[in-house]
Tab-separated table of C-alpha atoms and ligand atoms in Angstrom:
chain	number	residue	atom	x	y	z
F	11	UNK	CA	-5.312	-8.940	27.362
F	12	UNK	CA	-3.328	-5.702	28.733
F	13	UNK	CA	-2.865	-2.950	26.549
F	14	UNK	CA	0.821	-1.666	26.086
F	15	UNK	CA	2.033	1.324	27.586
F	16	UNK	CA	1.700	3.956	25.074
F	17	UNK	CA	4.247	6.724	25.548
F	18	UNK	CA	5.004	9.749	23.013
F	19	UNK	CA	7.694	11.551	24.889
F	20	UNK	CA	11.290	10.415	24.974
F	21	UNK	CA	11.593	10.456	28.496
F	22	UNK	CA	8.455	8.547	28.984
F	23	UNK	CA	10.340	5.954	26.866
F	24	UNK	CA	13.228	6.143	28.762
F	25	UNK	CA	11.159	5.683	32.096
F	26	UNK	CA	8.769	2.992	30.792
F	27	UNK	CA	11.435	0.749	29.844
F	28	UNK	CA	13.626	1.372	32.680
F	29	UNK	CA	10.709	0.251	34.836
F	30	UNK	CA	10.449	-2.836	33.109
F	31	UNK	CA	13.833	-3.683	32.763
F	32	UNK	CA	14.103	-3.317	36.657
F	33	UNK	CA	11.483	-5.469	37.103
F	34	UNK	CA	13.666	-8.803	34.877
F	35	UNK	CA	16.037	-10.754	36.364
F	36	UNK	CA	19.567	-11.994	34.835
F	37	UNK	CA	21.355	-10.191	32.054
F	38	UNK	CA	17.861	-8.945	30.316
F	39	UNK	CA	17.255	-8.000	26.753
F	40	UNK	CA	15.857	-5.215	25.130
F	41	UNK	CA	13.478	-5.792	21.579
F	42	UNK	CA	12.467	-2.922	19.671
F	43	UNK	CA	10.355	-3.066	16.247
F	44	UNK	CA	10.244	-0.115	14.766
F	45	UNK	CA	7.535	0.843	12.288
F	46	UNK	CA	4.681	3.208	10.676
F	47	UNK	CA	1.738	1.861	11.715
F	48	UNK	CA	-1.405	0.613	9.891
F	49	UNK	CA	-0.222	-2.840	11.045
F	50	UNK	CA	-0.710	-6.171	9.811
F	51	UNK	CA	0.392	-9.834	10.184
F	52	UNK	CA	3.303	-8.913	8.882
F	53	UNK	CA	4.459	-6.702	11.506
F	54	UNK	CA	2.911	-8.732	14.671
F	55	UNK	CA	5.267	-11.079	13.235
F	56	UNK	CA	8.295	-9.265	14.180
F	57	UNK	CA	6.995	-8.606	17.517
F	58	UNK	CA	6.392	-12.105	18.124
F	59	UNK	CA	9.881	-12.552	17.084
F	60	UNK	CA	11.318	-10.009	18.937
F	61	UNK	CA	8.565	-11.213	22.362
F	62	UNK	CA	10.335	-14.525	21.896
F	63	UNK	CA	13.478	-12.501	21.965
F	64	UNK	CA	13.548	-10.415	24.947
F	65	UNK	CA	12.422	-9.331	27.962
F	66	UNK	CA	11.092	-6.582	27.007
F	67	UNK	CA	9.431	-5.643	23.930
F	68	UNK	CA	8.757	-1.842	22.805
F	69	UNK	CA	7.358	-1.032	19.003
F	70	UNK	CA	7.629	1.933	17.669
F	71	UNK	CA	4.764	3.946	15.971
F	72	UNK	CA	6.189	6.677	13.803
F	73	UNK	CA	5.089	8.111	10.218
F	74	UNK	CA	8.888	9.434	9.624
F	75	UNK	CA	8.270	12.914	7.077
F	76	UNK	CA	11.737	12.405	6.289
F	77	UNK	CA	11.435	9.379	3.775
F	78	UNK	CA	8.627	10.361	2.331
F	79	UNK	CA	9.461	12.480	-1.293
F	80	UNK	CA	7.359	15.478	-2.460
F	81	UNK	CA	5.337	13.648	-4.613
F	82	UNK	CA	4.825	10.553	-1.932
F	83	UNK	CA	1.905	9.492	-0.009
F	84	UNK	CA	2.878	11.044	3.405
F	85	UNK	CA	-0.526	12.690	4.121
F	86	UNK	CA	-2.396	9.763	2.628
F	87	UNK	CA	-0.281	6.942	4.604
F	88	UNK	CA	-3.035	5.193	6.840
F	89	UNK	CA	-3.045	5.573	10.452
F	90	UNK	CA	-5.145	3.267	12.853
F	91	UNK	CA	-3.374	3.755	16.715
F	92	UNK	CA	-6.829	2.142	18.006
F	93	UNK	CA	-6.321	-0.959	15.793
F	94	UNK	CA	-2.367	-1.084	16.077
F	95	UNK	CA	-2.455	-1.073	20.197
F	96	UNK	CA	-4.958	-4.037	19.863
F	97	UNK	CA	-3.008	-5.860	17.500
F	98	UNK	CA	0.312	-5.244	19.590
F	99	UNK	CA	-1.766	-6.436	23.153
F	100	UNK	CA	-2.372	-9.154	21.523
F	101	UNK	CA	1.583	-9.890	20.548
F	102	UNK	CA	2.594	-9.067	23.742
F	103	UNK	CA	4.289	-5.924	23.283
F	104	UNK	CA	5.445	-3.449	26.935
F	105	UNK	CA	5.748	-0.271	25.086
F	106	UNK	CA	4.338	1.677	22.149
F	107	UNK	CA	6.293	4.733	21.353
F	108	UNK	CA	3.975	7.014	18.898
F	109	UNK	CA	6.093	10.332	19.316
F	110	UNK	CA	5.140	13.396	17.264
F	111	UNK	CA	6.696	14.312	14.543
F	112	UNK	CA	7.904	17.396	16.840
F	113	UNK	CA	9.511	15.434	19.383
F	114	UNK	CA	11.249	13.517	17.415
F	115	UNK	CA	12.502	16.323	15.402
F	116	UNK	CA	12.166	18.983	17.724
F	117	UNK	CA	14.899	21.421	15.737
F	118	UNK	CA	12.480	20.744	12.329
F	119	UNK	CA	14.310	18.382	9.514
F	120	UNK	CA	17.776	17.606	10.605
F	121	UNK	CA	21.048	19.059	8.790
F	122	UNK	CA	23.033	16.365	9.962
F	123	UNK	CA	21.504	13.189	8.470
F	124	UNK	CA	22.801	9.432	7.696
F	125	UNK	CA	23.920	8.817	3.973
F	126	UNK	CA	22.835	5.836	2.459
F	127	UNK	CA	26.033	5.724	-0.371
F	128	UNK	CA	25.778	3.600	-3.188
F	129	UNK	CA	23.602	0.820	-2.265
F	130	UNK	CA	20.871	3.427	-0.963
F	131	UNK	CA	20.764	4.770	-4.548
F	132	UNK	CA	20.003	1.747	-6.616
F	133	UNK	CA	16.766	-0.137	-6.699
F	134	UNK	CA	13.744	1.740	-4.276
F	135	UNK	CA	16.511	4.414	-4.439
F	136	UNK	CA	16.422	5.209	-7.855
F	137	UNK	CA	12.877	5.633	-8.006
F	138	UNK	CA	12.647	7.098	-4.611
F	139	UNK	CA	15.481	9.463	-4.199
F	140	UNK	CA	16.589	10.637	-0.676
F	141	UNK	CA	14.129	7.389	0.594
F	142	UNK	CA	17.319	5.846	2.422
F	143	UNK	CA	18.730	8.967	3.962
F	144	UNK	CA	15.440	9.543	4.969
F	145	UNK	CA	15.210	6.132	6.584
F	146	UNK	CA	18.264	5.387	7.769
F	147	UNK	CA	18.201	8.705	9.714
F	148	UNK	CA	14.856	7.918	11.930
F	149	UNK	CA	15.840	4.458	12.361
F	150	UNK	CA	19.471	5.724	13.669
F	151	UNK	CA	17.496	8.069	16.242
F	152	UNK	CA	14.942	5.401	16.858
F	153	UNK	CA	17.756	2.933	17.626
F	154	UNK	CA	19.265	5.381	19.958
F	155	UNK	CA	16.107	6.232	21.546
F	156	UNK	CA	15.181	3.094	22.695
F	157	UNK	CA	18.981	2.072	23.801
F	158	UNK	CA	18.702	0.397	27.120
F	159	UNK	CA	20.324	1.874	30.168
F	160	UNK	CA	22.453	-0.126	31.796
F	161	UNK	CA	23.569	-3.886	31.176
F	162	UNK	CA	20.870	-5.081	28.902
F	163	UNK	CA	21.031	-7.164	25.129
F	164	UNK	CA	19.530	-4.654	22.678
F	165	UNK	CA	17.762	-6.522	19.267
F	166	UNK	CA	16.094	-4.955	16.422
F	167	UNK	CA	13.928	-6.685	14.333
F	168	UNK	CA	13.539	-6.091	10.548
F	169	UNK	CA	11.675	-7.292	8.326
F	170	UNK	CA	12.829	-9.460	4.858
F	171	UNK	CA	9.862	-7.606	3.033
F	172	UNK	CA	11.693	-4.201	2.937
F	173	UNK	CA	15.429	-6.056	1.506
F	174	UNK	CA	17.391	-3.283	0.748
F	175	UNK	CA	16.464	-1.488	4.091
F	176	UNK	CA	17.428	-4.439	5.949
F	177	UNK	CA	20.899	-4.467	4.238
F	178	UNK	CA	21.068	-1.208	4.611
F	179	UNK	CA	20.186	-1.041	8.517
F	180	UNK	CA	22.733	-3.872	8.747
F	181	UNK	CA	25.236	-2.132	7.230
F	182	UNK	CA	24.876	1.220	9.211
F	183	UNK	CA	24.491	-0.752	12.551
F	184	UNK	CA	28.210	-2.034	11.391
F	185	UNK	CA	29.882	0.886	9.867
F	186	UNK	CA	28.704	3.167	12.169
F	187	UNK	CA	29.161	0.227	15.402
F	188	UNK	CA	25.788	1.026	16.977
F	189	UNK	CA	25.212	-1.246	20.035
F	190	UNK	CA	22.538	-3.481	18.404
F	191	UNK	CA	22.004	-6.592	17.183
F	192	UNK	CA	19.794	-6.297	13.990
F	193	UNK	CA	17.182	-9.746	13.049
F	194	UNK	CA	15.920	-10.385	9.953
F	195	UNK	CA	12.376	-11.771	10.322
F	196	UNK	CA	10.707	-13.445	7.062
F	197	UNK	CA	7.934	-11.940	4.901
F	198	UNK	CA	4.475	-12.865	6.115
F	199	UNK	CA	2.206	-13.242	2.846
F	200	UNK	CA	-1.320	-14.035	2.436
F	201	UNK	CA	-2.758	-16.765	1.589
F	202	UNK	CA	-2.650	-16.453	-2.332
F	203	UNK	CA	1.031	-15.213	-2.041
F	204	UNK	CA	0.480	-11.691	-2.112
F	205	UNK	CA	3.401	-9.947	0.698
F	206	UNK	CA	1.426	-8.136	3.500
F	207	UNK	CA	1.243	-4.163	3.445
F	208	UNK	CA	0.320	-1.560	4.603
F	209	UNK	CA	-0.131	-0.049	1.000
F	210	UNK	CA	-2.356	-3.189	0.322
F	211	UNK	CA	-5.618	-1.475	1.313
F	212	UNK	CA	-5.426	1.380	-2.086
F	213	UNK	CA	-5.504	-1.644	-3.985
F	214	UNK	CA	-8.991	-2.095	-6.153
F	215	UNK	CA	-10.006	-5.825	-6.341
F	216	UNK	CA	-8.962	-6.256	-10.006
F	217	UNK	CA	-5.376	-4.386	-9.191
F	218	UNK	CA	-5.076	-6.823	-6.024
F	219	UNK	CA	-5.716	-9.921	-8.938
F	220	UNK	CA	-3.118	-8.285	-10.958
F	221	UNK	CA	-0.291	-7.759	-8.213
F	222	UNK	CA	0.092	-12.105	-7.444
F	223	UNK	CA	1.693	-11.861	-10.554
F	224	UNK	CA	4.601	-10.345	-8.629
F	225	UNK	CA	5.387	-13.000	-6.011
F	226	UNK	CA	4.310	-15.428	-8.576
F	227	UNK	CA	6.935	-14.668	-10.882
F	228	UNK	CA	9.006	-15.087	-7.509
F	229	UNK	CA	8.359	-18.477	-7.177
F	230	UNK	CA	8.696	-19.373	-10.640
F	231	UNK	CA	12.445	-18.480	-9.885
F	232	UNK	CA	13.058	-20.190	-6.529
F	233	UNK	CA	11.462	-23.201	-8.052
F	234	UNK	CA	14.791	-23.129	-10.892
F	235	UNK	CA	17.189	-22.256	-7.835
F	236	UNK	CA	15.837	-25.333	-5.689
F	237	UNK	CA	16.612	-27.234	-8.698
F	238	UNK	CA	19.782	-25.848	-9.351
F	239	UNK	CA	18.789	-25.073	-13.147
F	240	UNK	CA	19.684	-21.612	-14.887
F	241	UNK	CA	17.127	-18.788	-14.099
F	242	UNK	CA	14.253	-18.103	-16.692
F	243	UNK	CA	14.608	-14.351	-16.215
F	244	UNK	CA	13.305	-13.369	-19.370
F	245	UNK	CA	10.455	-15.854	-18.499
F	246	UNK	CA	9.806	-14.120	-15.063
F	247	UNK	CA	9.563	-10.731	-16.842
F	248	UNK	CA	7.370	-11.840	-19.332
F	249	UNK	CA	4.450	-13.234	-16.935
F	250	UNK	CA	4.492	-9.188	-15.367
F	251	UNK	CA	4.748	-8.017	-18.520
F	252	UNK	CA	1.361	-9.445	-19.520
F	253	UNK	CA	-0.496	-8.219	-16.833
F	254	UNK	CA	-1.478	-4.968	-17.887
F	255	UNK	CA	-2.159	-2.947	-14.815
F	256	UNK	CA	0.859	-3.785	-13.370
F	257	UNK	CA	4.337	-1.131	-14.477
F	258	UNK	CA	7.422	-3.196	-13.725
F	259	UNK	CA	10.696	-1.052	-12.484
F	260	UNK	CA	13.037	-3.576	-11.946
F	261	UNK	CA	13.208	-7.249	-10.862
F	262	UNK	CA	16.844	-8.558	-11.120
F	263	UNK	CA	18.432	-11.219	-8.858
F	264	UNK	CA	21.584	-9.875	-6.853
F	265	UNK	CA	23.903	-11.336	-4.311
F	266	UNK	CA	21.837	-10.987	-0.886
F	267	UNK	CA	24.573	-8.992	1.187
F	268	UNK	CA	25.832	-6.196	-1.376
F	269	UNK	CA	22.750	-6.755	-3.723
F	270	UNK	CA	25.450	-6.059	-5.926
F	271	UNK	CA	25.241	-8.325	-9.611
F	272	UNK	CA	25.406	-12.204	-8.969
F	273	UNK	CA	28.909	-13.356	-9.419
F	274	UNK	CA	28.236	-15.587	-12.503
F	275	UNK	CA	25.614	-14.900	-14.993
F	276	UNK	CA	22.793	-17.139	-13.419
F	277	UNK	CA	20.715	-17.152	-16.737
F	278	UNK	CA	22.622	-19.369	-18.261
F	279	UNK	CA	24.413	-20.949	-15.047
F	280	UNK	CA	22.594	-23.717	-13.295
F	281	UNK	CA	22.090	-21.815	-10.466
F	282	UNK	CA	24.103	-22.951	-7.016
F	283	UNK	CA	24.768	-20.507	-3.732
F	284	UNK	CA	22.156	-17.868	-2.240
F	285	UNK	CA	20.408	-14.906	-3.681
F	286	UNK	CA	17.949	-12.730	-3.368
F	287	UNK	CA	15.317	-11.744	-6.128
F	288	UNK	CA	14.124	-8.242	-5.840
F	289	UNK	CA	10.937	-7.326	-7.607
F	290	UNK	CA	9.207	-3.553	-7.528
F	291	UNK	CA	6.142	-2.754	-9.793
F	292	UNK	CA	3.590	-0.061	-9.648
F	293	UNK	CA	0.161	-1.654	-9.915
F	294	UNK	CA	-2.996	1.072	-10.296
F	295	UNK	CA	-1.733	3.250	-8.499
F	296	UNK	CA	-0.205	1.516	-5.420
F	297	UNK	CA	3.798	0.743	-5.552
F	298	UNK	CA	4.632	-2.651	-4.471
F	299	UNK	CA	7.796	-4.372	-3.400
F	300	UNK	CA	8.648	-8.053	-3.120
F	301	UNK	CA	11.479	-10.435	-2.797
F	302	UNK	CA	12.778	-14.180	-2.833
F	303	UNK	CA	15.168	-15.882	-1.558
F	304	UNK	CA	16.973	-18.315	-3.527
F	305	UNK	CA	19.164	-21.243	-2.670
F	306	UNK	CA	18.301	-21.200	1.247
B	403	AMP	P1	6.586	-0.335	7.832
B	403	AMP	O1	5.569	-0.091	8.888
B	403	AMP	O2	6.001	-0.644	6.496
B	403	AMP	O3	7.673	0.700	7.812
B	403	AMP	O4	7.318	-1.686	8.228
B	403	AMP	C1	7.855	-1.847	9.511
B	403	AMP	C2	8.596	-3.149	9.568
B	403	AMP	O5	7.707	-4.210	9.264
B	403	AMP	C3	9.735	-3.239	8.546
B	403	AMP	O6	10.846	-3.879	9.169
B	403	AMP	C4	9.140	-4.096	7.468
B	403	AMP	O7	10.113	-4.819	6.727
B	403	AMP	C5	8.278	-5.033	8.269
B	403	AMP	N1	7.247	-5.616	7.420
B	403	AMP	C6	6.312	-4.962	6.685
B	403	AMP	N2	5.574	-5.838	5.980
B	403	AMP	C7	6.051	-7.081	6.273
B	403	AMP	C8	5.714	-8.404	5.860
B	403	AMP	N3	4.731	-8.643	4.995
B	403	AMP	N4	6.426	-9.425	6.361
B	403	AMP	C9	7.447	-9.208	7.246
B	403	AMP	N5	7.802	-7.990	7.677
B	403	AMP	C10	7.123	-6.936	7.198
């Protein structure tokens, strides 16, 4: 199994991927995954996606300073290159960009920066204030970073785990008409149900026990939405409720493109359409998100 190229400079990017792209024949296609590292099933499965995808296939490796808040787990956030480049051979990824946090903001933090507006305030946004901005500013550079020169189809590829980001990245990539195509890929759990992490790893045994109830209570919902009946909400919020180490901050089902409020009041409607159901609980002292779909 070959190793990726692992570049940290832009123009190393730049070069790597021009090389490879020379090397492909047709119209070829560009896939870039960007992420933080410490990865997991969960992420190879967006490279797999995003292999299947394109010609070629570079990953970002980047701990962005800029969404993380003051009180946040920046210097605590795990980083395993070793492990990651092993895990990426074996998906087939070209390139791994790991740049510093220098050379990707070589001016220090950015005064300019990408606004996430209303729907980057709401959900993981109230709790985690300036978290969008944050984001959506690295993943605009990323995105421009890794643009292809020349002819070439340029994919991202997101994943469902992280729902409002993916709206969000969606929504840029369309306001803003950046030359990309952005995929949704779908959440990769384990096998009891719990949605892969990187966070994962803080969690004690007993607080791991205690955080199925999250994607439990999920299913308890997309069970009713299969069958078209009203949704137990109150139901679904009592089940986390009596788990004690785990702090619910919201879980609320909202229309899947604005994650605006559903358009009728699906606790008492039997439910028809799509949604999503977005679920976010501190559990010890890990914070967990996790989501649904409904009606697909
Ligand atoms: P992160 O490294 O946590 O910033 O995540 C990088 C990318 O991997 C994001 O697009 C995430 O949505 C995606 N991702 C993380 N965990 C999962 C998962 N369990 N299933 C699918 N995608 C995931």
């Amino acid at each position: 199994m070959t190793r990726p190229q692992l570049v940290t400079t832009q123009a190393e990017l730049k070069d790597a991927t021009a090389g490879l792209l020379a090397g492909a024949s047709g119209r070829p296609s560009v896939g870039l995954v960007l992420t933080m590292g410490a990865l997991h099933a969960g992420h190879a499965a967006l490279v797999r996606a995003a292999r299947e995808a394109s010609d070629v296939v570079v990953v970002s490796i980047f701990v962005n300073p800029l969404q993380f808040g003051e009180a946040e787990d920046l210097d605590r956030y795990p980083r395993t290159l070793e492990a990651d480049l092993d895990l990426l051979a074996e998906c087939g990824a070209d390139v791994v960009f790991a740049p510093s946090v220098e050379e990707v903001y070589p001016n220090g933090a950015p005064g300019i920066r990408i606004t996430a507006g209303d729907l980057g305030a709401k959900f993981e946004g109230a709790s985690r204030p300036g978290h969008f901005d944050g984001a959506l500013t690295v993943v605009a550079k990323l995105l421009h970073l890794g643009l292809p020169v020349g002819a070439a189809d340029y994919r991202t590829f997101f994943g469902q785990k992280d729902a409002q980001q993916l709206v969000l990245v969606k929504r840029m990539v369309a306001d803003l008409n950046f030359p990309v195509q952005v995929v949704g890929v779908p959440i990769v759990r384990d096998d009891d149900g719990l949605a892969l992490s990187s966070r994962n790893r803080f969690l004690s045994e007993a607080e791991r026990d205690a955080a199925l109830v999250l994607s439990r209570s999920l299913e308890y919902l997309r069970r009713q939405a299969d069958r078209h009946e009203a949704l137990d909400v109150d139901g679904a919020l009592a089940m986390i409720d009596s788990v004690p180490l785990v702090q619910l901050d919201y879980l609320e089902v909202v229309d899947p493109n604005t994650l605006e409020p559903l358009a009728f009041n699906c606790r008492e409607t039997p439910f028809t359409g799509e949604a999503l159901a977005l679920v976010a609980a501190k559990v010890g002292p890990v914070r967990l998100i996790d989501n649904v779909q409904l009606g697909y």
